[in-house]
PDB file of C-alpha atoms in Angstrom:
ATOM      1  CA  MET A 898      -0.115  -0.036  -0.022  1.00 70.00           C
ATOM      2  CA  ASP A 899       1.326   3.356  -0.948  1.00 83.00           C
ATOM      3  CA  LEU A 900       1.408   6.182   1.832  1.00 89.00           C
ATOM      4  CA  LEU A 901       2.632   8.807  -0.553  1.00 95.00           C
ATOM      5  CA  THR A 902       2.366   9.189  -4.257  1.00 96.00           C
ATOM      6  CA  ILE A 903       4.281  11.600  -6.442  1.00 97.00           C
ATOM      7  CA  LYS A 904       3.053  12.321  -9.709  1.00 97.00           C
ATOM      8  CA  ASN A 905       4.609  14.395 -12.580  1.00 97.00           C
ATOM      9  CA  PHE A 906       6.163  16.653  -9.813  1.00 97.00           C
ATOM     10  CA  SER A 907       8.490  19.339 -10.881  1.00 96.00           C
ATOM     11  CA  VAL A 908      10.138  22.147  -8.888  1.00 95.00           C
ATOM     12  CA  PHE A 909      11.401  25.519  -9.950  1.00 94.00           C
ATOM     13  CA  TYR A 910      13.460  28.152  -8.126  1.00 91.00           C
ATOM     14  CA  GLY A 911      12.653  31.245 -10.071  1.00 89.00           C
ATOM     15  CA  LYS A 912      13.509  30.239 -13.724  1.00 87.00           C
ATOM     16  CA  GLU A 913      15.796  27.209 -12.799  1.00 90.00           C
ATOM     17  CA  ARG A 914      14.106  23.820 -12.780  1.00 91.00           C
ATOM     18  CA  ALA A 915      15.339  21.799  -9.959  1.00 94.00           C
ATOM     19  CA  LEU A 916      13.011  18.606 -10.642  1.00 96.00           C
ATOM     20  CA  HIS A 917      11.636  17.314 -13.707  1.00 96.00           C
ATOM     21  CA  ARG A 918       8.272  15.588 -13.640  1.00 96.00           C
ATOM     22  CA  ILE A 919       9.013  12.937 -10.768  1.00 97.00           C
ATOM     23  CA  ASN A 920       6.805  10.083 -10.328  1.00 97.00           C
ATOM     24  CA  LEU A 921       7.441   7.972  -7.475  1.00 97.00           C
ATOM     25  CA  PRO A 922       5.485   5.823  -5.142  1.00 95.00           C
ATOM     26  CA  ILE A 923       6.288   5.640  -1.282  1.00 95.00           C
ATOM     27  CA  GLU A 924       4.980   2.247   0.075  1.00 93.00           C
ATOM     28  CA  LYS A 925       3.959   2.091   3.840  1.00 93.00           C
ATOM     29  CA  TYR A 926       6.371   0.646   6.232  1.00 93.00           C
ATOM     30  CA  ASN A 927       9.169   0.485   3.517  1.00 94.00           C
ATOM     31  CA  ILE A 928      12.560   2.296   3.796  1.00 97.00           C
ATOM     32  CA  THR A 929      13.029   4.063   0.596  1.00 97.00           C
ATOM     33  CA  ALA A 930      16.539   5.420  -0.293  1.00 97.00           C
ATOM     34  CA  LEU A 931      17.148   8.478  -2.756  1.00 97.00           C
ATOM     35  CA  ILE A 932      20.668   8.348  -4.237  1.00 96.00           C
ATOM     36  CA  GLY A 933      22.479  10.202  -6.863  1.00 94.00           C
ATOM     37  CA  PRO A 934      25.263  12.884  -7.153  1.00 92.00           C
ATOM     38  CA  SER A 935      25.056  16.102  -5.326  1.00 87.00           C
ATOM     39  CA  GLY A 936      22.635  18.641  -6.722  1.00 86.00           C
ATOM     40  CA  CYS A 937      20.537  16.128  -8.392  1.00 90.00           C
ATOM     41  CA  GLY A 938      17.354  16.998  -6.590  1.00 91.00           C
ATOM     42  CA  LYS A 939      17.095  14.368  -3.729  1.00 93.00           C
ATOM     43  CA  SER A 940      17.072  16.860  -0.913  1.00 92.00           C
ATOM     44  CA  THR A 941      14.690  19.291  -2.843  1.00 94.00           C
ATOM     45  CA  LEU A 942      12.128  16.425  -3.153  1.00 96.00           C
ATOM     46  CA  LEU A 943      12.555  15.512   0.448  1.00 94.00           C
ATOM     47  CA  ARG A 944      11.906  19.253   1.583  1.00 93.00           C
ATOM     48  CA  SER A 945       8.905  19.335  -0.930  1.00 95.00           C
ATOM     49  CA  ILE A 946       7.272  16.357   0.740  1.00 96.00           C
ATOM     50  CA  ASN A 947       6.664  18.166   3.945  1.00 91.00           C
ATOM     51  CA  ARG A 948       6.284  21.837   2.605  1.00 93.00           C
ATOM     52  CA  MET A 949       9.936  22.985   3.905  1.00 90.00           C
ATOM     53  CA  ASN A 950      10.616  24.553   0.524  1.00 90.00           C
ATOM     54  CA  ASP A 951       7.605  27.003   1.168  1.00 87.00           C
ATOM     55  CA  PHE A 952      10.424  29.124   2.890  1.00 85.00           C
ATOM     56  CA  VAL A 953      12.694  29.403  -0.038  1.00 89.00           C
ATOM     57  CA  ASP A 954      12.532  32.377  -2.229  1.00 88.00           C
ATOM     58  CA  GLY A 955      11.307  31.586  -5.860  1.00 90.00           C
ATOM     59  CA  PHE A 956      10.117  28.311  -5.068  1.00 92.00           C
ATOM     60  CA  GLN A 957       7.322  26.910  -7.303  1.00 92.00           C
ATOM     61  CA  SER A 958       5.903  23.588  -8.027  1.00 94.00           C
ATOM     62  CA  GLU A 959       3.750  21.593 -10.555  1.00 95.00           C
ATOM     63  CA  GLY A 960       2.238  18.209 -10.439  1.00 96.00           C
ATOM     64  CA  THR A 961       1.103  16.586  -7.270  1.00 96.00           C
ATOM     65  CA  ILE A 962       2.215  14.871  -4.065  1.00 96.00           C
ATOM     66  CA  THR A 963      -0.638  12.833  -2.343  1.00 95.00           C
ATOM     67  CA  PHE A 964      -0.475  11.740   1.218  1.00 93.00           C
ATOM     68  CA  TYR A 965      -3.209   9.306   2.098  1.00 87.00           C
ATOM     69  CA  ASP A 966      -5.298  10.649  -0.865  1.00 84.00           C
ATOM     70  CA  LYS A 967      -4.931  14.216  -0.041  1.00 90.00           C
ATOM     71  CA  GLU A 968      -2.893  16.619  -2.225  1.00 94.00           C
ATOM     72  CA  ILE A 969      -0.223  18.243   0.138  1.00 95.00           C
ATOM     73  CA  TYR A 970      -0.282  21.432  -1.935  1.00 94.00           C
ATOM     74  CA  GLY A 971      -3.939  21.738  -2.055  1.00 90.00           C
ATOM     75  CA  LYS A 972      -5.616  24.905  -0.779  1.00 87.00           C
ATOM     76  CA  ASP A 973      -7.223  23.213   2.163  1.00 88.00           C
ATOM     77  CA  ILE A 974      -4.258  21.588   3.543  1.00 91.00           C
ATOM     78  CA  ASP A 975      -3.166  22.413   7.271  1.00 90.00           C
ATOM     79  CA  VAL A 976       0.621  22.601   6.832  1.00 90.00           C
ATOM     80  CA  ASN A 977       1.115  22.301  10.688  1.00 87.00           C
ATOM     81  CA  LEU A 978      -0.894  19.182  10.794  1.00 88.00           C
ATOM     82  CA  LEU A 979       1.076  17.903   7.833  1.00 91.00           C
ATOM     83  CA  ARG A 980       4.480  18.277   9.425  1.00 89.00           C
ATOM     84  CA  LYS A 981       3.049  16.492  12.423  1.00 89.00           C
ATOM     85  CA  GLN A 982       2.409  13.364  10.270  1.00 93.00           C
ATOM     86  CA  ILE A 983       5.559  13.983   8.383  1.00 95.00           C
ATOM     87  CA  GLY A 984       8.710  14.485  10.197  1.00 93.00           C
ATOM     88  CA  MET A 985      12.053  15.495   9.152  1.00 93.00           C
ATOM     89  CA  VAL A 986      15.644  15.187  10.428  1.00 92.00           C
ATOM     90  CA  PHE A 987      18.479  17.066   8.625  1.00 88.00           C
ATOM     91  CA  GLN A 988      22.061  16.229   7.818  1.00 85.00           C
ATOM     92  CA  LYS A 989      23.448  18.251  10.641  1.00 85.00           C
ATOM     93  CA  PRO A 990      22.011  17.749  14.178  1.00 83.00           C
ATOM     94  CA  THR A 991      19.922  20.708  14.995  1.00 85.00           C
ATOM     95  CA  ALA A 992      19.393  20.430  18.738  1.00 88.00           C
ATOM     96  CA  PHE A 993      17.640  23.551  20.358  1.00 91.00           C
ATOM     97  CA  GLN A 994      19.357  25.619  22.865  1.00 92.00           C
ATOM     98  CA  LYS A 995      17.319  23.805  25.535  1.00 95.00           C
ATOM     99  CA  SER A 996      17.647  20.898  27.795  1.00 97.00           C
ATOM    100  CA  ILE A 997      17.641  17.151  26.560  1.00 97.00           C
ATOM    101  CA  PHE A 998      14.071  16.725  27.790  1.00 97.00           C
ATOM    102  CA  GLU A 999      12.774  20.153  26.411  1.00 96.00           C
ATOM    103  CA  ASN A1000      14.076  19.513  22.900  1.00 96.00           C
ATOM    104  CA  VAL A1001      11.795  16.282  22.721  1.00 96.00           C
ATOM    105  CA  ALA A1002       8.849  18.101  24.776  1.00 96.00           C
ATOM    106  CA  TYR A1003       9.043  21.164  22.406  1.00 94.00           C
ATOM    107  CA  GLY A1004       6.714  19.814  19.654  1.00 91.00           C
ATOM    108  CA  LEU A1005       4.172  18.423  22.340  1.00 93.00           C
ATOM    109  CA  ARG A1006       3.992  22.018  23.961  1.00 93.00           C
ATOM    110  CA  VAL A1007       3.684  23.733  20.548  1.00 89.00           C
ATOM    111  CA  ASN A1008       0.841  21.383  19.795  1.00 88.00           C
ATOM    112  CA  GLY A1009      -1.132  22.226  22.927  1.00 90.00           C
ATOM    113  CA  GLU A1010      -0.226  19.530  25.186  1.00 90.00           C
ATOM    114  CA  THR A1011      -0.015  20.841  28.942  1.00 93.00           C
ATOM    115  CA  ASP A1012      -0.426  17.729  31.083  1.00 95.00           C
ATOM    116  CA  LYS A1013       2.938  17.177  32.664  1.00 94.00           C
ATOM    117  CA  TYR A1014       2.547  13.434  33.171  1.00 95.00           C
ATOM    118  CA  THR A1015       1.592  12.983  29.468  1.00 96.00           C
ATOM    119  CA  ILE A1016       4.505  14.837  28.322  1.00 96.00           C
ATOM    120  CA  GLU A1017       6.910  12.954  30.481  1.00 96.00           C
ATOM    121  CA  VAL A1018       5.532   9.673  29.233  1.00 96.00           C
ATOM    122  CA  LYS A1019       5.543  10.783  25.554  1.00 96.00           C
ATOM    123  CA  VAL A1020       9.256  11.939  25.981  1.00 97.00           C
ATOM    124  CA  GLU A1021      10.488   8.899  27.513  1.00 96.00           C
ATOM    125  CA  ASP A1022       8.789   6.718  24.813  1.00 95.00           C
ATOM    126  CA  ALA A1023      10.416   8.690  21.979  1.00 95.00           C
ATOM    127  CA  LEU A1024      13.801   8.706  23.496  1.00 96.00           C
ATOM    128  CA  THR A1025      13.329   5.077  23.941  1.00 94.00           C
ATOM    129  CA  LYS A1026      12.306   4.554  20.383  1.00 91.00           C
ATOM    130  CA  ALA A1027      15.293   6.600  19.314  1.00 92.00           C
ATOM    131  CA  ALA A1028      17.638   4.348  21.264  1.00 90.00           C
ATOM    132  CA  ILE A1029      18.956   7.062  23.599  1.00 93.00           C
ATOM    133  CA  TRP A1030      16.959   6.905  26.716  1.00 96.00           C
ATOM    134  CA  ASP A1031      19.476   4.749  28.591  1.00 94.00           C
ATOM    135  CA  GLU A1032      22.121   7.130  27.841  1.00 95.00           C
ATOM    136  CA  VAL A1033      20.247  10.419  28.936  1.00 96.00           C
ATOM    137  CA  LYS A1034      17.609   9.385  31.436  1.00 95.00           C
ATOM    138  CA  HIS A1035      19.812  10.615  34.380  1.00 96.00           C
ATOM    139  CA  ILE A1036      20.911  13.984  32.494  1.00 97.00           C
ATOM    140  CA  LEU A1037      17.562  15.166  31.030  1.00 97.00           C
ATOM    141  CA  ASN A1038      17.986  18.609  32.537  1.00 96.00           C
ATOM    142  CA  ARG A1039      21.353  19.069  30.778  1.00 96.00           C
ATOM    143  CA  PRO A1040      21.771  21.328  27.749  1.00 96.00           C
ATOM    144  CA  ALA A1041      21.400  19.133  24.434  1.00 96.00           C
ATOM    145  CA  SER A1042      24.539  20.665  23.285  1.00 94.00           C
ATOM    146  CA  THR A1043      26.552  18.495  25.735  1.00 95.00           C
ATOM    147  CA  LEU A1044      25.691  15.408  23.853  1.00 94.00           C
ATOM    148  CA  SER A1045      28.011  13.915  21.063  1.00 92.00           C
ATOM    149  CA  GLY A1046      27.104  14.418  17.497  1.00 90.00           C
ATOM    150  CA  GLY A1047      25.660  10.914  17.208  1.00 90.00           C
ATOM    151  CA  GLN A1048      23.583  11.445  20.376  1.00 93.00           C
ATOM    152  CA  GLN A1049      22.381  14.741  19.119  1.00 93.00           C
ATOM    153  CA  GLN A1050      21.209  13.115  15.867  1.00 91.00           C
ATOM    154  CA  ARG A1051      19.276  10.569  17.762  1.00 93.00           C
ATOM    155  CA  LEU A1052      17.823  13.142  19.949  1.00 95.00           C
ATOM    156  CA  CYS A1053      16.714  15.077  16.690  1.00 94.00           C
ATOM    157  CA  ILE A1054      14.919  11.783  15.541  1.00 93.00           C
ATOM    158  CA  ALA A1055      13.263  11.475  19.008  1.00 95.00           C
ATOM    159  CA  ARG A1056      12.143  15.079  18.521  1.00 94.00           C
ATOM    160  CA  ALA A1057      10.658  14.077  15.226  1.00 93.00           C
ATOM    161  CA  ILE A1058       8.941  11.102  16.335  1.00 94.00           C
ATOM    162  CA  VAL A1059       7.340  12.197  19.540  1.00 95.00           C
ATOM    163  CA  LEU A1060       4.357  13.388  17.714  1.00 93.00           C
ATOM    164  CA  ASN A1061       3.896   9.993  16.058  1.00 92.00           C
ATOM    165  CA  PRO A1062       4.432  10.759  12.471  1.00 94.00           C
ATOM    166  CA  GLU A1063       3.579   8.227   9.692  1.00 94.00           C
ATOM    167  CA  LEU A1064       6.525   9.294   7.512  1.00 96.00           C
ATOM    168  CA  LEU A1065       9.850  10.246   8.621  1.00 96.00           C
ATOM    169  CA  LEU A1066      12.232  12.057   6.295  1.00 96.00           C
ATOM    170  CA  LEU A1067      15.907  11.659   6.771  1.00 95.00           C
ATOM    171  CA  ASP A1068      18.274  13.945   4.753  1.00 94.00           C
ATOM    172  CA  GLU A1069      21.807  12.329   4.950  1.00 92.00           C
ATOM    173  CA  PRO A1070      21.349  11.679   8.807  1.00 90.00           C
ATOM    174  CA  THR A1071      24.653   9.936   9.142  1.00 88.00           C
ATOM    175  CA  SER A1072      26.991  11.993   6.920  1.00 87.00           C
ATOM    176  CA  ALA A1073      28.692  13.969   9.736  1.00 80.00           C
ATOM    177  CA  LEU A1074      28.928  10.894  12.017  1.00 84.00           C
ATOM    178  CA  ASP A1075      31.765   8.337  12.926  1.00 85.00           C
ATOM    179  CA  PRO A1076      31.237   4.575  11.921  1.00 88.00           C
ATOM    180  CA  ALA A1077      29.898   3.573  15.206  1.00 86.00           C
ATOM    181  CA  SER A1078      27.340   6.378  15.398  1.00 85.00           C
ATOM    182  CA  THR A1079      26.238   5.745  11.898  1.00 88.00           C
ATOM    183  CA  LEU A1080      25.835   1.865  12.707  1.00 87.00           C
ATOM    184  CA  LYS A1081      23.681   2.963  15.647  1.00 87.00           C
ATOM    185  CA  ILE A1082      21.453   5.268  13.508  1.00 89.00           C
ATOM    186  CA  GLU A1083      21.225   2.504  10.969  1.00 91.00           C
ATOM    187  CA  GLU A1084      19.879   0.065  13.437  1.00 91.00           C
ATOM    188  CA  LEU A1085      17.591   2.757  14.797  1.00 90.00           C
ATOM    189  CA  ILE A1086      16.032   3.334  11.267  1.00 92.00           C
ATOM    190  CA  ARG A1087      15.330  -0.455  10.766  1.00 92.00           C
ATOM    191  CA  ASP A1088      13.459  -0.596  14.003  1.00 91.00           C
ATOM    192  CA  LEU A1089      11.538   2.628  13.348  1.00 91.00           C
ATOM    193  CA  ALA A1090      10.450   1.095  10.027  1.00 92.00           C
ATOM    194  CA  LYS A1091       8.555  -1.526  11.818  1.00 91.00           C
ATOM    195  CA  TYR A1092       5.856   1.089  12.628  1.00 88.00           C
ATOM    196  CA  LEU A1093       6.330   4.089  10.229  1.00 93.00           C
ATOM    197  CA  THR A1094       7.515   4.762   6.746  1.00 96.00           C
ATOM    198  CA  VAL A1095      10.940   6.193   6.090  1.00 96.00           C
ATOM    199  CA  VAL A1096      12.549   7.981   3.197  1.00 97.00           C
ATOM    200  CA  ILE A1097      16.200   8.569   3.355  1.00 97.00           C
ATOM    201  CA  VAL A1098      18.676  10.572   1.300  1.00 96.00           C
ATOM    202  CA  THR A1099      22.172   9.161   1.203  1.00 94.00           C
ATOM    203  CA  HIS A1100      25.337   9.620  -0.815  1.00 89.00           C
ATOM    204  CA  ASN A1101      26.642   6.315   0.814  1.00 90.00           C
ATOM    205  CA  MET A1102      25.517   3.711  -1.735  1.00 91.00           C
ATOM    206  CA  GLN A1103      26.555   0.788   0.674  1.00 91.00           C
ATOM    207  CA  GLN A1104      24.160   2.316   3.313  1.00 93.00           C
ATOM    208  CA  ALA A1105      21.364   2.657   0.729  1.00 95.00           C
ATOM    209  CA  LYS A1106      22.001  -1.128  -0.400  1.00 94.00           C
ATOM    210  CA  ARG A1107      22.143  -2.537   3.372  1.00 92.00           C
ATOM    211  CA  LEU A1108      19.286  -0.385   4.708  1.00 94.00           C
ATOM    212  CA  SER A1109      16.580   0.173   2.187  1.00 96.00           C
ATOM    213  CA  ASP A1110      13.742  -1.821   0.674  1.00 96.00           C
ATOM    214  CA  LYS A1111      13.462   0.518  -2.356  1.00 97.00           C
ATOM    215  CA  THR A1112      15.755   2.788  -4.060  1.00 97.00           C
ATOM    216  CA  ALA A1113      15.451   5.655  -6.446  1.00 97.00           C
ATOM    217  CA  PHE A1114      18.492   7.007  -8.425  1.00 97.00           C
ATOM    218  CA  PHE A1115      18.389  10.714  -9.412  1.00 96.00           C
ATOM    219  CA  TYR A1116      20.367  12.535 -11.927  1.00 95.00           C
ATOM    220  CA  LEU A1117      20.140  16.339 -12.841  1.00 93.00           C
ATOM    221  CA  GLY A1118      16.705  16.590 -11.398  1.00 94.00           C
ATOM    222  CA  GLU A1119      15.434  13.515 -13.143  1.00 96.00           C
ATOM    223  CA  LEU A1120      14.219  10.192 -11.589  1.00 97.00           C
ATOM    224  CA  ILE A1121      16.253   7.864 -13.719  1.00 97.00           C
ATOM    225  CA  GLU A1122      15.495   4.446 -12.042  1.00 97.00           C
ATOM    226  CA  PHE A1123      13.364   3.072  -9.272  1.00 97.00           C
ATOM    227  CA  SER A1124      13.027  -0.355  -8.065  1.00 97.00           C
ATOM    228  CA  ASP A1125      13.746  -2.932  -5.315  1.00 97.00           C
ATOM    229  CA  THR A1126      17.069  -2.094  -3.806  1.00 97.00           C
ATOM    230  CA  GLN A1127      18.896  -5.154  -4.500  1.00 95.00           C
ATOM    231  CA  MET A1128      17.582  -5.085  -8.031  1.00 96.00           C
ATOM    232  CA  LEU A1129      18.740  -1.551  -8.628  1.00 96.00           C
ATOM    233  CA  PHE A1130      22.162  -2.235  -7.508  1.00 95.00           C
ATOM    234  CA  ASN A1131      22.714  -5.835  -8.904  1.00 95.00           C
ATOM    235  CA  GLU A1132      20.823  -5.656 -12.218  1.00 95.00           C
ATOM    236  CA  PRO A1133      20.107  -1.762 -13.051  1.00 95.00           C
ATOM    237  CA  LYS A1134      17.984  -1.223 -16.166  1.00 95.00           C
ATOM    238  CA  GLU A1135      19.412   2.177 -17.143  1.00 95.00           C
ATOM    239  CA  ASP A1136      23.093   2.782 -18.269  1.00 95.00           C
ATOM    240  CA  LYS A1137      23.241   5.886 -16.073  1.00 95.00           C
ATOM    241  CA  THR A1138      22.352   3.876 -13.107  1.00 96.00           C
ATOM    242  CA  ALA A1139      24.806   1.010 -13.618  1.00 95.00           C
ATOM    243  CA  ARG A1140      27.682   3.660 -14.026  1.00 94.00           C
ATOM    244  CA  TYR A1141      26.625   5.452 -10.931  1.00 93.00           C
ATOM    245  CA  VAL A1142      26.534   2.371  -8.680  1.00 92.00           C
ATOM    246  CA  ARG A1143      29.743   1.102 -10.157  1.00 89.00           C
ATOM    247  CA  GLY A1144      31.288   4.296  -8.947  1.00 86.00           C
ATOM    248  CA  GLU A1145      32.114   5.826 -12.305  1.00 80.00           C
ATOM    249  CA  TYR A1146      30.844   9.226 -11.458  1.00 73.00           C
ATOM    250  CA  GLY A1147      29.126  11.110  -8.646  1.00 66.00           C
TER     251      GLY A1147
END
């Protein structure tokens, strides 16, 4: 079952075209990897899915992105509600200048939750699901900035999932991390995919190969190929895909 359907979706920044008529289904409870050279439109698509590109000057789009049969660029869409349902974590950890606890509680408070016990339970649950609770449960009042880079990234994931989104967007979440932290994030993503859908942008082809169910290869703003991950890497149909996965360019 497709959770999200992208049809003939194009993006323009002023007169510059960043995405060219993308057609891509995102299947529920799958991990979908977006791969391709820098500047090929992967992050642009990711940011378009939860309307982050609304803040970019000159942004315009054509085509549709449908989430549960509702067009996310429709006039009646509640963007705040959309971002509760579609969480996003960026390449560089973006911990707020708050305590560890308040980083995760922030989204709950902004969305009107005031009950102290409910907040505490949901924060603990999110930190547990993000595989960081045991590391921080005794230091919840410390500034989030005191955590390591890998811990801050897991904290950001906890902050994204505390509102129980159905889709989690990850924009190169391990690119700035050491191998040990990368492994923890990958294990976390696998666990999260048991109850939510994940789309991850990665430049690490081995990461895409070992982590994802489906992979989409982008080049110069176009979707060149999309298929089961093992099929795309082992038996690509397009020459551009074959050359990219062999490491001939990128």
